[in-house]
PDB file of C-alpha atoms in Angstrom:
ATOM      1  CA  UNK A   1      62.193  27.559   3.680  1.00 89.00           C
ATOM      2  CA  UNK A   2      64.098  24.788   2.516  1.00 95.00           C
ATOM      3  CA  UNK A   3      68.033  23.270   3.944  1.00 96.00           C
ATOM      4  CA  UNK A   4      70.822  21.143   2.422  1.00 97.00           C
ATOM      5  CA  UNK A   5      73.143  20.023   5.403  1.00 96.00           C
ATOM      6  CA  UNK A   6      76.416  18.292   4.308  1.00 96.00           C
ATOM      7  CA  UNK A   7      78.064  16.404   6.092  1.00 96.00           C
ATOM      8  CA  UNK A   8      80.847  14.034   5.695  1.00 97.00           C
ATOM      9  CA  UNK A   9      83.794  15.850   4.746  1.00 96.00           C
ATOM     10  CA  UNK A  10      87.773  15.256   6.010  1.00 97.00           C
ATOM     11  CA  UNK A  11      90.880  14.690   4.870  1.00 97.00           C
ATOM     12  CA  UNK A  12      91.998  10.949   4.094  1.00 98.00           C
ATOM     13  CA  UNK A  13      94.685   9.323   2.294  1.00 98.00           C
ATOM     14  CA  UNK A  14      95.072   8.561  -1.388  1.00 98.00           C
ATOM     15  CA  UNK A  15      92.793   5.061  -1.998  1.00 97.00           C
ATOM     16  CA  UNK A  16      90.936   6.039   1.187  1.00 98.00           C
ATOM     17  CA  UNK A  17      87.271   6.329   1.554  1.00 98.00           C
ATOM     18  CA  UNK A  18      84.479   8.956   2.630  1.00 98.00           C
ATOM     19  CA  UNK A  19      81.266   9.097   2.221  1.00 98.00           C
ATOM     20  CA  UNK A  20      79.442  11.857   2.366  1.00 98.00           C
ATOM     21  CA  UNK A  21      75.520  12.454   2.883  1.00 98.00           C
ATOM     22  CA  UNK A  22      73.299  15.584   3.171  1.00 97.00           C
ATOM     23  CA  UNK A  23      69.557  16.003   4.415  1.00 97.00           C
ATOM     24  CA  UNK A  24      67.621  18.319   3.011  1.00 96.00           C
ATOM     25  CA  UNK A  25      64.751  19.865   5.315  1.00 96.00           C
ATOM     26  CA  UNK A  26      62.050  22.608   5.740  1.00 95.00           C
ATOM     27  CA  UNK A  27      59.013  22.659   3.723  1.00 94.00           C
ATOM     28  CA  UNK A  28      59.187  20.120   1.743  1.00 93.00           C
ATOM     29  CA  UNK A  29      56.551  18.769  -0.837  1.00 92.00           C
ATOM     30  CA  UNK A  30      58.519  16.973  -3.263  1.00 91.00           C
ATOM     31  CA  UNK A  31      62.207  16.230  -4.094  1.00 92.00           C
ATOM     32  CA  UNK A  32      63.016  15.787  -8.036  1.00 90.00           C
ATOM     33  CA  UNK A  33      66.690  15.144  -9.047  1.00 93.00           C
ATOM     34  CA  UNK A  34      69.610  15.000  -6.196  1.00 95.00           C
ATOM     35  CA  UNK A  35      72.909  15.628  -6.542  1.00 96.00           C
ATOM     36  CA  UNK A  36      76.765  16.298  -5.872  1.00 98.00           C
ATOM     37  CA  UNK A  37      79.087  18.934  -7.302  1.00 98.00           C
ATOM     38  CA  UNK A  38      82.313  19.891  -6.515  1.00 98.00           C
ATOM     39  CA  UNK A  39      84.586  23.133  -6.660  1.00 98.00           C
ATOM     40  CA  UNK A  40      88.092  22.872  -6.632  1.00 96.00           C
ATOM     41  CA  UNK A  41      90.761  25.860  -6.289  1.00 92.00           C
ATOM     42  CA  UNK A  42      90.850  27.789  -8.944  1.00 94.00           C
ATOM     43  CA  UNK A  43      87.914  25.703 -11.065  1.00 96.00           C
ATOM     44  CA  UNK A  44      84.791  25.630 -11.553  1.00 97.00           C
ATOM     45  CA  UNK A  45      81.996  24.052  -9.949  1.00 97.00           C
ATOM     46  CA  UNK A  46      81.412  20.531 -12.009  1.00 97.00           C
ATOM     47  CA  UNK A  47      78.940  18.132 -11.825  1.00 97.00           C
ATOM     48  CA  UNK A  48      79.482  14.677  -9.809  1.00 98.00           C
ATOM     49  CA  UNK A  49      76.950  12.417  -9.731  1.00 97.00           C
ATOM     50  CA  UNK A  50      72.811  13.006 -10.518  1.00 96.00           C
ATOM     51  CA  UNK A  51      70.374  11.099  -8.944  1.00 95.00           C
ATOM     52  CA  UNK A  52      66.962  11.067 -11.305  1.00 88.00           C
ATOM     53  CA  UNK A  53      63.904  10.679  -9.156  1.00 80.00           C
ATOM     54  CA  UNK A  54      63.018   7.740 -11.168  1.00 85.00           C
ATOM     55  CA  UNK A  55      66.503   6.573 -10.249  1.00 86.00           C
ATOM     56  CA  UNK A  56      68.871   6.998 -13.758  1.00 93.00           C
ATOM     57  CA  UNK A  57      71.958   8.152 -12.488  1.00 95.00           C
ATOM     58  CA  UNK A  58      74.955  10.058 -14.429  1.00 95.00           C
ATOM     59  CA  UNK A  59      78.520  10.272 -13.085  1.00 96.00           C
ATOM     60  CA  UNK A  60      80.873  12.566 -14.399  1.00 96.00           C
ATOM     61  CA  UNK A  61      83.699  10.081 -16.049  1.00 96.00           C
ATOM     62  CA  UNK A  62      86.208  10.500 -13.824  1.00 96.00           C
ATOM     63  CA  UNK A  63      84.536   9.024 -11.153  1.00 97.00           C
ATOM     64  CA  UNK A  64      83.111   6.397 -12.972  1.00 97.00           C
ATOM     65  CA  UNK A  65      83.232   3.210 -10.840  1.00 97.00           C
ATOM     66  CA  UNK A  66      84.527   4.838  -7.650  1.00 98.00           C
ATOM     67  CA  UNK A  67      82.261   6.733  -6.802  1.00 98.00           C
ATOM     68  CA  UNK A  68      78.253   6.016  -5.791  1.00 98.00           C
ATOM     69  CA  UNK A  69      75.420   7.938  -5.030  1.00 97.00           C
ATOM     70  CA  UNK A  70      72.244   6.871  -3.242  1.00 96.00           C
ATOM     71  CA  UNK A  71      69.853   8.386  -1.789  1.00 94.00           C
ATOM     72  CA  UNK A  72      66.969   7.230   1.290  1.00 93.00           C
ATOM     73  CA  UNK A  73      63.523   9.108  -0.175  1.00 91.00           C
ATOM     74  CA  UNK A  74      62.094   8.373   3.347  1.00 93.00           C
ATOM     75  CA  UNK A  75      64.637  10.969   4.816  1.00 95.00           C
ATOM     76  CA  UNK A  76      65.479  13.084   2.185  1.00 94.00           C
ATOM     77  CA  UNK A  77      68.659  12.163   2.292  1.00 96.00           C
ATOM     78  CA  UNK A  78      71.496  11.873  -0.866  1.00 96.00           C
ATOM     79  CA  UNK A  79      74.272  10.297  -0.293  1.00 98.00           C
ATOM     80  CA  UNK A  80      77.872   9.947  -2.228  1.00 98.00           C
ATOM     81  CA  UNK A  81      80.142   6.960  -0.967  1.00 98.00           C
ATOM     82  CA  UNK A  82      83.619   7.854  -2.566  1.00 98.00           C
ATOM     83  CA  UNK A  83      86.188   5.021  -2.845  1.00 98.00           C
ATOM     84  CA  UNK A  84      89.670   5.035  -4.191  1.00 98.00           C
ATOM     85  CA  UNK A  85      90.192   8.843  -3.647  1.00 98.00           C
ATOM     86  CA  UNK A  86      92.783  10.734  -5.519  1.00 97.00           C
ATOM     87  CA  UNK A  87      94.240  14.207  -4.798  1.00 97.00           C
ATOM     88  CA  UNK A  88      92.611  15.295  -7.775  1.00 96.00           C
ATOM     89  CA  UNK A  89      89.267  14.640  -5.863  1.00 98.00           C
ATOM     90  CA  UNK A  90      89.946  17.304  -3.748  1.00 98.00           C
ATOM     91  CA  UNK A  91      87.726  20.141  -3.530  1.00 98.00           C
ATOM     92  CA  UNK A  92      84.413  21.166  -1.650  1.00 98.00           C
ATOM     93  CA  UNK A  93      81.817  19.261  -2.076  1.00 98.00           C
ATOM     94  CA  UNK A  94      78.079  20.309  -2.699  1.00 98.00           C
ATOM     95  CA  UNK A  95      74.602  18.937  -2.078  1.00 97.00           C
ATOM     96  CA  UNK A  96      72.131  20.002  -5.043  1.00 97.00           C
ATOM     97  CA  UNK A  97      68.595  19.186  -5.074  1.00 96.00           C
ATOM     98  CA  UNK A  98      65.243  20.004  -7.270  1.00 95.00           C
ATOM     99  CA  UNK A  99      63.083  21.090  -4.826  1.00 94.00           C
ATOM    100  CA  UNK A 100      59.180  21.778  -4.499  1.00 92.00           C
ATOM    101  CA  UNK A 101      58.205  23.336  -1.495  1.00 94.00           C
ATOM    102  CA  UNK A 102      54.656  23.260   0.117  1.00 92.00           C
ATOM    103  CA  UNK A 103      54.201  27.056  -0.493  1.00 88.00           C
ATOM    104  CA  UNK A 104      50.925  26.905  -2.720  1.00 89.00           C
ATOM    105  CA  UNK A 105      51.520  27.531  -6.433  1.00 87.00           C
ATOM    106  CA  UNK A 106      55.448  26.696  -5.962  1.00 89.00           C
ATOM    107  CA  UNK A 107      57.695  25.512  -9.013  1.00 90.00           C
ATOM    108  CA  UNK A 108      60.325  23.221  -8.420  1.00 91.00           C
ATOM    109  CA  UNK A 109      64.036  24.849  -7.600  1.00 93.00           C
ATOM    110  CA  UNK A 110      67.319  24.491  -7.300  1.00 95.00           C
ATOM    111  CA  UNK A 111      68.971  24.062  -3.503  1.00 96.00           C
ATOM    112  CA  UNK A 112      72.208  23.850  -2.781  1.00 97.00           C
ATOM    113  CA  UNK A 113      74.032  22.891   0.740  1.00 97.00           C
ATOM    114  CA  UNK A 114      77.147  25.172   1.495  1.00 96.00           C
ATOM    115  CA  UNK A 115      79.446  22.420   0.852  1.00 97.00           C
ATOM    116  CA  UNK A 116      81.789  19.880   2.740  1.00 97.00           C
ATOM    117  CA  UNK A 117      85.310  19.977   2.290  1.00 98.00           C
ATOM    118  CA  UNK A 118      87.330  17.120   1.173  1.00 98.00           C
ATOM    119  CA  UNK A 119      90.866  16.695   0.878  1.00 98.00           C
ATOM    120  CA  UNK A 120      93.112  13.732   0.013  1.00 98.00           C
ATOM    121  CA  UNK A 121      96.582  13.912   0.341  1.00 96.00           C
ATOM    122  CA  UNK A 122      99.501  11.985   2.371  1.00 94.00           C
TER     123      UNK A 122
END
């Protein structure tokens, strides 16, 4: 059994900051590519920001250079630190990840947390 916990998520101002991290737990062998998506009213659910596990990283471009994602291997943790926020950034926000789990014979899968809202208005 395998977790994504978000966590994070509020409302701030336009130009504010958040940054938003999510641990994923459980039976963990190996973590491949971690990411964050996000679903706004009425859309659908894009792609953020990918984190490779040999560290290439893609941002959608409308986040280019405002947003950042990291991520701490030792606690399989992925983080997104978003700067200059826009009301058009708001939407839930999900954790993704490419898991492996120490069931024997397991393929790697796709997890996803059950999302963090974030909000930015005045």
């Amino acid at each position: 059994q395998v977790h994504l916990v978000e966590s994070g998520g509020g409302l701030v101002q336009p130009g504010g900051s958040l940054r938003l991290s999510c641990v994923a737990s459980g039976s963990i062998f190996s973590i491949n590519a971690m990411g964050w998506y996000r679903q706004a009213p009425g859309k659908q659910r894009e792609l953020v920001a990918l984190l490779h596990s040999g560290g290439s990283i893609s941002y959608i471009d409308s986040v280019k250079g405002r947003f950042t994602i990291s991520r701490d291997n030792a606690k399989n943790t992925v983080y997104l630190q978003m700067t200059s926020l826009e009301p058009e950034d708001t939407a839930v926000y999900f954790c993704n990840a490419f898991i492996t789990t120490t069931q024997p014979m397991d393929v790697p899968r796709n997890y996803w947390g059950q999302g963090t809202q974030v909000t930015v208005s005045s």
